[in-house]
Short mmCIF file of C-alpha atoms in Angstrom, two decimals:
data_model
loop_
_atom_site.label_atom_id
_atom_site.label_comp_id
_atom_site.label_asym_id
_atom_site.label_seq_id
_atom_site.Cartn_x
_atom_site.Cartn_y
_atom_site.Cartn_z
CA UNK A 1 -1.80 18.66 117.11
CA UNK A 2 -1.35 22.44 116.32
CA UNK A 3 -3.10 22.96 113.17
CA UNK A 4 0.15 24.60 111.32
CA UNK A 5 2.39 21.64 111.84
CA UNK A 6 2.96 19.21 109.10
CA UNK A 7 1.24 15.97 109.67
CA UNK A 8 3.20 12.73 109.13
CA UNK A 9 2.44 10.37 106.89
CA UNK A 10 3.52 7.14 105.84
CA UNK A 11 1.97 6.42 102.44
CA UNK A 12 0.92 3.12 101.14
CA UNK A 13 0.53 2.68 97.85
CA UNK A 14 1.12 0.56 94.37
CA UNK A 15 0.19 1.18 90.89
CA UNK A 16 -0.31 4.52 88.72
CA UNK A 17 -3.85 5.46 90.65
CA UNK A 18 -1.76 6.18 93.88
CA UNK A 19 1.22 7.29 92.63
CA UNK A 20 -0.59 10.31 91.28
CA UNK A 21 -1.62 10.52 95.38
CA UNK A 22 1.50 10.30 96.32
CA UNK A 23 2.64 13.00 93.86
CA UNK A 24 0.05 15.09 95.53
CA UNK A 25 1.16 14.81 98.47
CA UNK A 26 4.99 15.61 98.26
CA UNK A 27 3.83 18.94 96.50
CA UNK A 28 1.96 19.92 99.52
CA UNK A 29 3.41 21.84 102.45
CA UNK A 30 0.94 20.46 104.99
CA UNK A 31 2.79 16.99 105.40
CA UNK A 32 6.10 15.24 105.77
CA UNK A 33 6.04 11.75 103.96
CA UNK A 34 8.21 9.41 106.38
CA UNK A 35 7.90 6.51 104.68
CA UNK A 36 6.29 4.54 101.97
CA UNK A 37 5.15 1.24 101.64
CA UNK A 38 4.50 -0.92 98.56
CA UNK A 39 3.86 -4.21 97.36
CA UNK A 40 7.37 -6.14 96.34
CA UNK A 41 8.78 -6.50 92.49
CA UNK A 42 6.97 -8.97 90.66
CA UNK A 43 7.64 -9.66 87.11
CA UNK A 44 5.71 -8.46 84.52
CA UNK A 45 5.47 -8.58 80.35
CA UNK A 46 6.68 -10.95 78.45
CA UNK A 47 10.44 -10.95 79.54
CA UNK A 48 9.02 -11.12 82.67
CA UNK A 49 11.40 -9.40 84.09
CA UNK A 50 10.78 -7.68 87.98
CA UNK A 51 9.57 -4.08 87.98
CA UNK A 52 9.47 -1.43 90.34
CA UNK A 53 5.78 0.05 91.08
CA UNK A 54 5.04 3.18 89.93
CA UNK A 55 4.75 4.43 93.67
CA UNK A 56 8.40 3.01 94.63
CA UNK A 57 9.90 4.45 91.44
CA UNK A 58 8.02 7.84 92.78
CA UNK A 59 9.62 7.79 96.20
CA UNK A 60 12.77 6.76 95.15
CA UNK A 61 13.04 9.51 93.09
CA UNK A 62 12.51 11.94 96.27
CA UNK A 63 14.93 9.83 98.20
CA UNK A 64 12.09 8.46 100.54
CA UNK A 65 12.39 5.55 102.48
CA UNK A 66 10.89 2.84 100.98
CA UNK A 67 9.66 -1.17 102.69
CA UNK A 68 8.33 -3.54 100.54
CA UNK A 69 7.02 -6.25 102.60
CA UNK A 70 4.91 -9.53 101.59
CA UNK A 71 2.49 -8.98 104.71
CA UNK A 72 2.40 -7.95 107.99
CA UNK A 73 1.93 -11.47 109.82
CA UNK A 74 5.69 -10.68 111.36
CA UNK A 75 5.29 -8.66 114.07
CA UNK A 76 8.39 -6.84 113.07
CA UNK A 77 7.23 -5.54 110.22
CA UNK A 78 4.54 -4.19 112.18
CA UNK A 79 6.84 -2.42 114.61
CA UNK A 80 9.05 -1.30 111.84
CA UNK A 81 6.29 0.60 111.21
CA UNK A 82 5.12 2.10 114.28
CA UNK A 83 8.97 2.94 114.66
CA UNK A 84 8.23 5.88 111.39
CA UNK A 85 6.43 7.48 113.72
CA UNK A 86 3.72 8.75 111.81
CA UNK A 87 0.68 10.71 112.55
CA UNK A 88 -1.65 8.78 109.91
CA UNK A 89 -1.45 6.39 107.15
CA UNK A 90 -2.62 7.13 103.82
CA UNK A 91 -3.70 3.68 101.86
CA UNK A 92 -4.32 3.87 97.92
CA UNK A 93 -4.40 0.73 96.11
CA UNK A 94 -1.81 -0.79 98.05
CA UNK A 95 -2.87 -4.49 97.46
CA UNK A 96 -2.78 -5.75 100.94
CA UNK A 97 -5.72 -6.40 103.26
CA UNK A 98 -4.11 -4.21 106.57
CA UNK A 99 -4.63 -6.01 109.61
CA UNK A 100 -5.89 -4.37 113.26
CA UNK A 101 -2.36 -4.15 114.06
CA UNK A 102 -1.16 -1.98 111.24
CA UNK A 103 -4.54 0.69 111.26
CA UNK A 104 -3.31 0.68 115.33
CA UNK A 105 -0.18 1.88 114.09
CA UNK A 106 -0.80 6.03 114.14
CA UNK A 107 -2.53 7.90 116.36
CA UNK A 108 -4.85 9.18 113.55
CA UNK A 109 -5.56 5.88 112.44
CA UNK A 110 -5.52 5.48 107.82
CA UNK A 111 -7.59 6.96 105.32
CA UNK A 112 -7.57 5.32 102.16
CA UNK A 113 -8.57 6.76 98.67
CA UNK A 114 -11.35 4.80 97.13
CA UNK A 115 -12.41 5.29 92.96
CA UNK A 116 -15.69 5.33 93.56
CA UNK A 117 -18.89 6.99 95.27
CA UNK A 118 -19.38 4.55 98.22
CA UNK A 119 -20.95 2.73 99.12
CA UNK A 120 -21.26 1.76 95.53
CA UNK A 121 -18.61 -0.49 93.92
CA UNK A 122 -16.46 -1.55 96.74
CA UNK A 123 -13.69 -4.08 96.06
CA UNK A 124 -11.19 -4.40 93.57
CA UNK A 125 -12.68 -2.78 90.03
CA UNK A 126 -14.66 0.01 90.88
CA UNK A 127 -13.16 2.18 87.80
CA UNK A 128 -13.69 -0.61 85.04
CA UNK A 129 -16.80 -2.06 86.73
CA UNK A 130 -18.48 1.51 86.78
CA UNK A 131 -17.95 1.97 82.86
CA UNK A 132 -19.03 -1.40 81.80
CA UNK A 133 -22.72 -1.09 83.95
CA UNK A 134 -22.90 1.99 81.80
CA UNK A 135 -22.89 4.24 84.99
CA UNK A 136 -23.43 8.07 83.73
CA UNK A 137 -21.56 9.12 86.90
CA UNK A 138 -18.68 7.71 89.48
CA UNK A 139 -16.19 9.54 91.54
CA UNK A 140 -13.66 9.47 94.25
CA UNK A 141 -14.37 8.70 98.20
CA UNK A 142 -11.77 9.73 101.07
CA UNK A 143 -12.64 7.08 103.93
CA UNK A 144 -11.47 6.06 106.80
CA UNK A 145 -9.80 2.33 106.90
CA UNK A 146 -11.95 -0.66 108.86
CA UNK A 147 -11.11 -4.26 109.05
CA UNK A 148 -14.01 -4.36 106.74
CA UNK A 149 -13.95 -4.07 103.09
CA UNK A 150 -14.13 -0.97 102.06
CA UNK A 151 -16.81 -0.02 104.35
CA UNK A 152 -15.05 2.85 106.59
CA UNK A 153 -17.19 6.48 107.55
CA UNK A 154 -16.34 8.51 104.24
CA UNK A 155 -14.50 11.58 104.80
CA UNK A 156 -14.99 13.51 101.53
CA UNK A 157 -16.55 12.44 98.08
CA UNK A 158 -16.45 14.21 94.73
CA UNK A 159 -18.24 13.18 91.65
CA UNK A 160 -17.25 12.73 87.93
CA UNK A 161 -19.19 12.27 84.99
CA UNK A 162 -18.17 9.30 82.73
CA UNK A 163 -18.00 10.77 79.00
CA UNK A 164 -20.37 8.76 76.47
CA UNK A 165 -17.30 7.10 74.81
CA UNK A 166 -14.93 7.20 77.86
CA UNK A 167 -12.28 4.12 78.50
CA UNK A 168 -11.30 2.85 81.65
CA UNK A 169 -8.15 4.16 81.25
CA UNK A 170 -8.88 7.43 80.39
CA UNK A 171 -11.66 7.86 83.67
CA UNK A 172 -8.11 5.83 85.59
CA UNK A 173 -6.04 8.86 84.82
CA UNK A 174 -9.21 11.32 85.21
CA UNK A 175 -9.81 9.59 88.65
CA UNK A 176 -6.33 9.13 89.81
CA UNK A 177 -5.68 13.02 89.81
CA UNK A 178 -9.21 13.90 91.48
CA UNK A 179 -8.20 11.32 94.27
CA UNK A 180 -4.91 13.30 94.88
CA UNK A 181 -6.56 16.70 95.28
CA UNK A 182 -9.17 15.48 97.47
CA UNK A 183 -6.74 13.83 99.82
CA UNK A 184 -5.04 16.82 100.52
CA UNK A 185 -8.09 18.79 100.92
CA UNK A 186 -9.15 15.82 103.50
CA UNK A 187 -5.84 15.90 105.38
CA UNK A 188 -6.07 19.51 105.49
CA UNK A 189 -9.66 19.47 106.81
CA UNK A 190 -8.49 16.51 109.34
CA UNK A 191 -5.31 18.49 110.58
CA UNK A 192 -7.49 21.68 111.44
CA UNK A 193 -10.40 19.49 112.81
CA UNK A 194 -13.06 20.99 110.45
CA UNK A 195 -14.56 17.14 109.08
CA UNK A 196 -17.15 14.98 109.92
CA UNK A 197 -16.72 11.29 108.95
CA UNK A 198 -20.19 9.66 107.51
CA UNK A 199 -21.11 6.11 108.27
CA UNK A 200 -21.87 4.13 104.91
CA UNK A 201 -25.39 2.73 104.32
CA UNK A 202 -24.13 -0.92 104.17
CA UNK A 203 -27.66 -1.88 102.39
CA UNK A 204 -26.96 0.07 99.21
CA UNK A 205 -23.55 -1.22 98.83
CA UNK A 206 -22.40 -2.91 95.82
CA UNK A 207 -19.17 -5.04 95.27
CA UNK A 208 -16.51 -4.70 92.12
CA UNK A 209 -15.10 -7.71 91.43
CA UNK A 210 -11.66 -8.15 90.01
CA UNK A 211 -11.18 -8.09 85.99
CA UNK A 212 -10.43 -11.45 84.19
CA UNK A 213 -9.55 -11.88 81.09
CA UNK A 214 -13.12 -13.23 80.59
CA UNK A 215 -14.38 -10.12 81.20
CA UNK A 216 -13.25 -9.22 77.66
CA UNK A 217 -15.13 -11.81 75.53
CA UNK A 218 -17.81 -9.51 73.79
CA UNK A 219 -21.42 -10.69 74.37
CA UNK A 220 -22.93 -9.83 71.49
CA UNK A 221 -26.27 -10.60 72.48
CA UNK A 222 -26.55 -7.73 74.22
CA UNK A 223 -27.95 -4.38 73.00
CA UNK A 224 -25.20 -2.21 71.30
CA UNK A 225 -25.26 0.58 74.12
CA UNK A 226 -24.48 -2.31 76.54
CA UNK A 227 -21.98 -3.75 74.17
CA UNK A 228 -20.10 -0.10 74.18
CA UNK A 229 -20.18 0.09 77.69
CA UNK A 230 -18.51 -3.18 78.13
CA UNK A 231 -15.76 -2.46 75.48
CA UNK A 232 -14.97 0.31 77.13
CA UNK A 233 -14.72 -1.20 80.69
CA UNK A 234 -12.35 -3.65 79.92
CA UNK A 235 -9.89 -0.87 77.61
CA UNK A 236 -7.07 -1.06 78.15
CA UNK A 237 -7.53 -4.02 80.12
CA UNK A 238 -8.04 -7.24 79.36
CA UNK A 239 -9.00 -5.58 76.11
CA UNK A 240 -12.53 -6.46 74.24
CA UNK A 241 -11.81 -9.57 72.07
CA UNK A 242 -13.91 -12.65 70.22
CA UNK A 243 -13.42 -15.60 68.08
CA UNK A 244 -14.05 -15.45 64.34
CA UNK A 245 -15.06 -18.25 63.09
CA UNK A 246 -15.05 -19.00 59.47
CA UNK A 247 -15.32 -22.24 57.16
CA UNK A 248 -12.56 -24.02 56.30
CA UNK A 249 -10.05 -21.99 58.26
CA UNK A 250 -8.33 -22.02 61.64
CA UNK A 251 -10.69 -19.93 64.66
CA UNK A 252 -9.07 -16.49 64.87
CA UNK A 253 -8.66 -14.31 68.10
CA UNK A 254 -9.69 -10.66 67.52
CA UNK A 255 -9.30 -8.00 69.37
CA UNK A 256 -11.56 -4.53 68.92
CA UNK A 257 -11.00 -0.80 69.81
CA UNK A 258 -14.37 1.35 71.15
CA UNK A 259 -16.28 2.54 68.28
CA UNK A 260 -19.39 3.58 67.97
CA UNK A 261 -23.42 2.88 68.11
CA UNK A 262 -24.34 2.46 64.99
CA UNK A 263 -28.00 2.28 62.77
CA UNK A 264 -30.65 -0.58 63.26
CA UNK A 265 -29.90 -3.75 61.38
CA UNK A 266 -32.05 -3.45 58.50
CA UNK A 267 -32.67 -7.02 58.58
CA UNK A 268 -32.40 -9.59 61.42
CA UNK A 269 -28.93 -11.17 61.91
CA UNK A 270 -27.16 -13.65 64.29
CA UNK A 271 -25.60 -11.65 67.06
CA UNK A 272 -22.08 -11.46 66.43
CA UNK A 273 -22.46 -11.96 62.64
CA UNK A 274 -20.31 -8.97 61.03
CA UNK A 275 -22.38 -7.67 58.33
CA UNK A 276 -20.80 -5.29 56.49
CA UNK A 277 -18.43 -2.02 56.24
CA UNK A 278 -19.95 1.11 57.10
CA UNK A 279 -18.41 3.99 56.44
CA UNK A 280 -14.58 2.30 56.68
CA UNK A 281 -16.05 0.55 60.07
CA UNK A 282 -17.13 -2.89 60.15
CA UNK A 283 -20.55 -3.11 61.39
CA UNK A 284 -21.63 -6.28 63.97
CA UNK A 285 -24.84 -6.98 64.98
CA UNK A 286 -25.63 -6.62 68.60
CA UNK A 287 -29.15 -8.01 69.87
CA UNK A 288 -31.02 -4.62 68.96
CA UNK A 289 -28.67 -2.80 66.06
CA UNK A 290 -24.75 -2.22 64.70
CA UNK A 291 -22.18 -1.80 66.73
CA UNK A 292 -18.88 -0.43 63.91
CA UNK A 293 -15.83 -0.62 64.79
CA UNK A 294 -12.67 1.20 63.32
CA UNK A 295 -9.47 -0.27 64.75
CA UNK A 296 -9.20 -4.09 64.89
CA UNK A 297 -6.52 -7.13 65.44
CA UNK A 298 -6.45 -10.35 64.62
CA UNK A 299 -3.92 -12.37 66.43
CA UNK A 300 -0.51 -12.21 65.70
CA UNK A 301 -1.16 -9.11 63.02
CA UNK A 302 -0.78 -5.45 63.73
CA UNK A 303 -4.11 -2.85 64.91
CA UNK A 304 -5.50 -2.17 61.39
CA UNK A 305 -8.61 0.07 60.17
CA UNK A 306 -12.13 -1.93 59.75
CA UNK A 307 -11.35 -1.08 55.45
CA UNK A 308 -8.37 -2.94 55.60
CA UNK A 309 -9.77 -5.82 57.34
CA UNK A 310 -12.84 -6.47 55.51
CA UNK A 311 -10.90 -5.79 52.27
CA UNK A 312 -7.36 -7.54 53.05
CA UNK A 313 -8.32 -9.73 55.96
CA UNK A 314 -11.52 -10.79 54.81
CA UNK A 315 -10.76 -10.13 50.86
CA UNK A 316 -14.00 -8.40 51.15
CA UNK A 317 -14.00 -5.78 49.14
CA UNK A 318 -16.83 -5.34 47.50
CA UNK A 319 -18.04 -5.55 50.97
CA UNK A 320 -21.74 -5.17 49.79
CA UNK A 321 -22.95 -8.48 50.83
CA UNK A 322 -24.26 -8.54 53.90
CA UNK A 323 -24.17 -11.73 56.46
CA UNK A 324 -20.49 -12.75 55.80
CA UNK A 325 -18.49 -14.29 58.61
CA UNK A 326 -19.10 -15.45 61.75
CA UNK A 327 -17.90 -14.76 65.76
CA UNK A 328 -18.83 -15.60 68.33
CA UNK A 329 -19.40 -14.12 71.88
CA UNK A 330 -20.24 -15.50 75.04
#
């Protein structure tokens, strides 16, 4: 291929994290997006009504031809494909396991965009997964596609620090945009023939396994940095939660913003037991110290500050007595 002309791509993609890829590319000159594939409408929320993806509302928008297929056991979805004519896929969160058939189906075979450094966190959480171990530093990988997991020669990697008090969401958004750039600077590289793909060192791979719900019951036994970390992992998703438990009353569902590390517990306490307001935060105990927290919600009430919980939820004003209350982690 002469290196001026525009490669062609179909793109293959589903939530936010690749639309901001696909954005990417339709602003560059280098390519011509054929076609775009994503996974079909599926209802969502609590009308569960069927939504668009955010990549087919995307290419819809700059009338591209969009397929929306369940697999690609039917050969004739696999055809359909090779029928674009395209000189490479580009895979980004798609949410389909792509069979021989369908990496076959351009000469230049698929790259995909990965959210992490590989071969660390491969699977289906690296973003989340990579805040809740507490990592200090993640990033994007440009790969070539395998039958494999995850586990294609990397093209191009770029790292990222993860901020002290960072959310998943927040390092989503961070890493979505990174991922865009350094696709284009891949296909650029690829189109003029100037990269090397690197095998990945299968024994210092490590998998990301899909969030759960589960992953958002707080273990409070844990030491408050480790207690941060997860709360932040699972923001905005499945959100950090427990059960408070208190005498004589129904168990409550609560659900907890990030706050902060706070000072040693002055005296030994029950993980989990709240034990006091500090500074307009209520103040758990983890296994080592405080963790205080400033936005809270029990179920079925609005987000409210840790003041007006201890004082109104709790009727707890005077707040000075330490040990009161009760949740309970995993």
């Amino acid at each position: 291929m002469a290196e001026s002309a525009p490669l062609k791509i179909v793109f293959m993609g589903t939530p936010d994290f690749a639309a901001a890829s696909l954005r990417h590319l339709l602003a560059w000159d280098g390519c011509d997006v054929v076609g775009v594939y994503t996974q079909p409408d599926r209802p969502c929320g609590r009308g569960q009504q069927c939504r668009p993806s955010a990549v087919k509302m995307l290419a819809l928008e700059h009338g591209l031809d969009v397929r929306q297929p369940v697999s690609f056991r039917d050969e004739a979805d696999v055809q359909a494909l090779r029928d674009f004519g395209a000189d490479i896929l580009v895979v980004a969160a798609y949410g389909l396991i792509l069979p021989q058939s369908v990496l076959d189906a351009a000469p230049m075979g698929a790259v995909n965009v990965h959210g992490s450094l590989l071969p660390r966190y491969r699977g289906a959480a690296p973003i989340q997964r990579a805040v809740m171990n507490g990592d200090a530093v993640t990033g994007i990988t440009i790969m070539q596609v395998v039958k494999q997991l995850d586990a294609g020669p990397m093209l191009l990697q770029k790292a990222l620090g993860i901020g002290c008090d960072e959310t998943s969401g927040q390092l989503h958004d961070q890493l979505a945009e990174l991922g865009g750039r350094l696709l284009v600077e891949t296909l650029a590289r690829l189109r003029a023939g100037t990269i090397m793909p690197i095998p990945q060192d299968d024994a210092l791979a490590t998998y990301a396994a899909k969030l759960t719900k589960a992953d958002g019951l707080v273990d409070w036994n844990r030491t408050a940095v480790e207690v941060h970390a997860q709360v932040r992992g699972v923001t905005p998703w499945p959100a950090a939660y427990f059960t408070l438990r208190r005498e004589g009353q129904k168990d409550v569902r609560v659900t907890i913003e990030p706050g902060t590390i706070g000072p040693l517990l002055e005296q030994p306490a029950v993980p989990g037991t709240i034990v006091g307001l500090v500074d307009g935060a209520i103040a758990f105990a983890c296994a080592d110290r405080t963790y205080l927290v400033r936005t809270i919600r029990p179920a079925d009430k609005k987000p409210m500050t840790g003041e007006a919980f201890w004082c109104g939820y709790l009727s707890r004003c005077e707040g000075e007595c330490p040990g009161f209350a009760v949740c309970e982690g995993a």
